[in-house]
Amino acid sequence: MLGFPDGRGPPQPAFDLAAAMSVGGRIAQAVAPLLAHTAVSGAAFGASLAATQVACMSLRISAATVLAPQTIGVACVVGASIVAGQASRRLDLMGRLGVHHSMVGSGYTTRKEDLIADALVGLSFFRVAGGNFRSALPSDVRFPGALSGESVPASGKAYANEWQRRELLRLFRRWGCHHCGSRRGRPIGDHMPPNMSAHGNTKGRLGPLNWQEPDEVVNRGLRSTIGRLPVVGRKLRLAPPKQRYYPQCESCSQKQSAAMRNWKKVLVFHFGGPRSQYFAGAFVGLRHALAHGEGTPAAGRPWRWSKVVDALMKPVREFQREFSDVVTIKKR
Ligand SMILES: [Zn+2]
């Protein structure tokens, strides 16, 4: 009888490479769709917000437009969340069926409940992560920017002192310019409201009013009323609204000077900056990755990168086939 002298069978290897590779492969297969979905939906979310910002710029709507953040800003985030969800859903069909969604046929429809769920997930994460709907809109350089957050108390119309400059540098390095998000160069302490709006120009004319700030609106109304009074108006002067410094880049500062000088509305585009709310799109994608194709013809099918590549290459292969057919017919 064949066997080992001690009767315990062959010695077991200390590390089973085949088993480890098998476990590693299973983990990679489980993680791959999660990574792909979050990346695709995150990119779709960012691209949608950038596109809506461009559309708002062309319509002259900014973060400083009255009620725009509460209406258009919310709509932009909802729209971007829905686009992110649809991108994720289409990726799921490619990863599970190996075809583009247009080839799936009547079995694939856009479900209303998916649109609502994606909008809610995107909106909720955006808010929970501290997102401000102003940031979905372009900045108007005459008012606090779309990315304005922390600021430093200003001492009237004077330039920033040493401590204020240090604080502004800290905020600028962390969040960037409050109008465009740039972190290049040295920050400038941008007075908000601008000196011209708070104190008036050399002729005493006050600059543009920020209708989103009730304090400034009341202050302007009182100053205007008192100024019209026959005797008191010449003697009584109401204090200007309290000003704050916001970190600003040199380019936006120059645009702001020109805008104030020429009484013109100048809008600037921004890329959002390092803010966690922009991961809202990735969370929408995660929802679809964890649904495993539910409600589509791909439900329950395994997700594979090779199928995504197949789906992407299909139109190329079809074009090659049609092209070779045309060449063959011409040769005949
Ligand atoms: Zn800037």
PDB file of N, CA, C and O and ligand atoms in Angstrom, residues 177-182 248-253 268, ligand 1:
ATOM      1  N   CYS A 177     -10.018  80.979  -5.301  1.00  0.00           N
ATOM      2  CA  CYS A 177     -10.708  82.264  -5.523  1.00  0.00           C
ATOM      3  C   CYS A 177     -12.226  82.067  -5.397  1.00  0.00           C
ATOM      4  O   CYS A 177     -12.763  81.094  -5.924  1.00  0.00           O
ATOM      5  N   HIS A 178     -12.912  82.956  -4.709  1.00  0.00           N
ATOM      6  CA  HIS A 178     -14.356  82.737  -4.488  1.00  0.00           C
ATOM      7  C   HIS A 178     -15.179  82.917  -5.763  1.00  0.00           C
ATOM      8  O   HIS A 178     -16.327  82.512  -5.827  1.00  0.00           O
ATOM      9  N   HIS A 179     -14.555  83.468  -6.808  1.00  0.00           N
ATOM     10  CA  HIS A 179     -15.277  83.616  -8.079  1.00  0.00           C
ATOM     11  C   HIS A 179     -14.979  82.468  -9.056  1.00  0.00           C
ATOM     12  O   HIS A 179     -15.899  81.906  -9.635  1.00  0.00           O
ATOM     13  N   CYS A 180     -13.677  82.132  -9.234  1.00  0.00           N
ATOM     14  CA  CYS A 180     -13.340  81.140 -10.270  1.00  0.00           C
ATOM     15  C   CYS A 180     -12.712  79.861  -9.720  1.00  0.00           C
ATOM     16  O   CYS A 180     -12.545  78.902 -10.463  1.00  0.00           O
ATOM     17  N   GLY A 181     -12.340  79.845  -8.449  1.00  0.00           N
ATOM     18  CA  GLY A 181     -11.760  78.630  -7.848  1.00  0.00           C
ATOM     19  C   GLY A 181     -10.261  78.499  -8.048  1.00  0.00           C
ATOM     20  O   GLY A 181      -9.663  77.569  -7.511  1.00  0.00           O
ATOM     21  N   SER A 182      -9.634  79.433  -8.808  1.00  0.00           N
ATOM     22  CA  SER A 182      -8.192  79.336  -9.061  1.00  0.00           C
ATOM     23  C   SER A 182      -7.411  79.513  -7.762  1.00  0.00           C
ATOM     24  O   SER A 182      -7.812  80.269  -6.878  1.00  0.00           O
ATOM     25  N   GLN A 248      -9.536  86.283  -3.426  1.00  0.00           N
ATOM     26  CA  GLN A 248      -9.797  86.447  -4.868  1.00  0.00           C
ATOM     27  C   GLN A 248      -8.479  86.380  -5.643  1.00  0.00           C
ATOM     28  O   GLN A 248      -7.441  86.834  -5.143  1.00  0.00           O
ATOM     29  N   CYS A 249      -8.530  85.845  -6.879  1.00  0.00           N
ATOM     30  CA  CYS A 249      -7.311  85.795  -7.698  1.00  0.00           C
ATOM     31  C   CYS A 249      -7.145  87.125  -8.447  1.00  0.00           C
ATOM     32  O   CYS A 249      -8.090  87.915  -8.539  1.00  0.00           O
ATOM     33  N   GLU A 250      -5.956  87.324  -9.001  1.00  0.00           N
ATOM     34  CA  GLU A 250      -5.648  88.592  -9.676  1.00  0.00           C
ATOM     35  C   GLU A 250      -6.520  88.806 -10.908  1.00  0.00           C
ATOM     36  O   GLU A 250      -6.996  89.910 -11.171  1.00  0.00           O
ATOM     37  N   SER A 251      -6.748  87.711 -11.667  1.00  0.00           N
ATOM     38  CA  SER A 251      -7.536  87.821 -12.905  1.00  0.00           C
ATOM     39  C   SER A 251      -8.966  88.288 -12.606  1.00  0.00           C
ATOM     40  O   SER A 251      -9.504  89.186 -13.265  1.00  0.00           O
ATOM     41  N   CYS A 252      -9.593  87.686 -11.574  1.00  0.00           N
ATOM     42  CA  CYS A 252     -10.971  88.080 -11.227  1.00  0.00           C
ATOM     43  C   CYS A 252     -11.002  89.496 -10.671  1.00  0.00           C
ATOM     44  O   CYS A 252     -11.969  90.236 -10.878  1.00  0.00           O
ATOM     45  N   SER A 253      -9.918  89.884  -9.961  1.00  0.00           N
ATOM     46  CA  SER A 253      -9.853  91.239  -9.411  1.00  0.00           C
ATOM     47  C   SER A 253      -9.861  92.264 -10.541  1.00  0.00           C
ATOM     48  O   SER A 253     -10.538  93.298 -10.476  1.00  0.00           O
ATOM     49  N   VAL A 268     -18.023  84.853 -14.615  1.00  0.00           N
ATOM     50  CA  VAL A 268     -16.868  83.968 -14.825  1.00  0.00           C
ATOM     51  C   VAL A 268     -17.260  82.512 -14.518  1.00  0.00           C
ATOM     52  O   VAL A 268     -18.064  82.234 -13.638  1.00  0.00           O
TER      53      VAL A 268
HETATM   54 ZN    ZN B   1     -10.637  84.087  -9.741  1.00  0.00          ZN
END
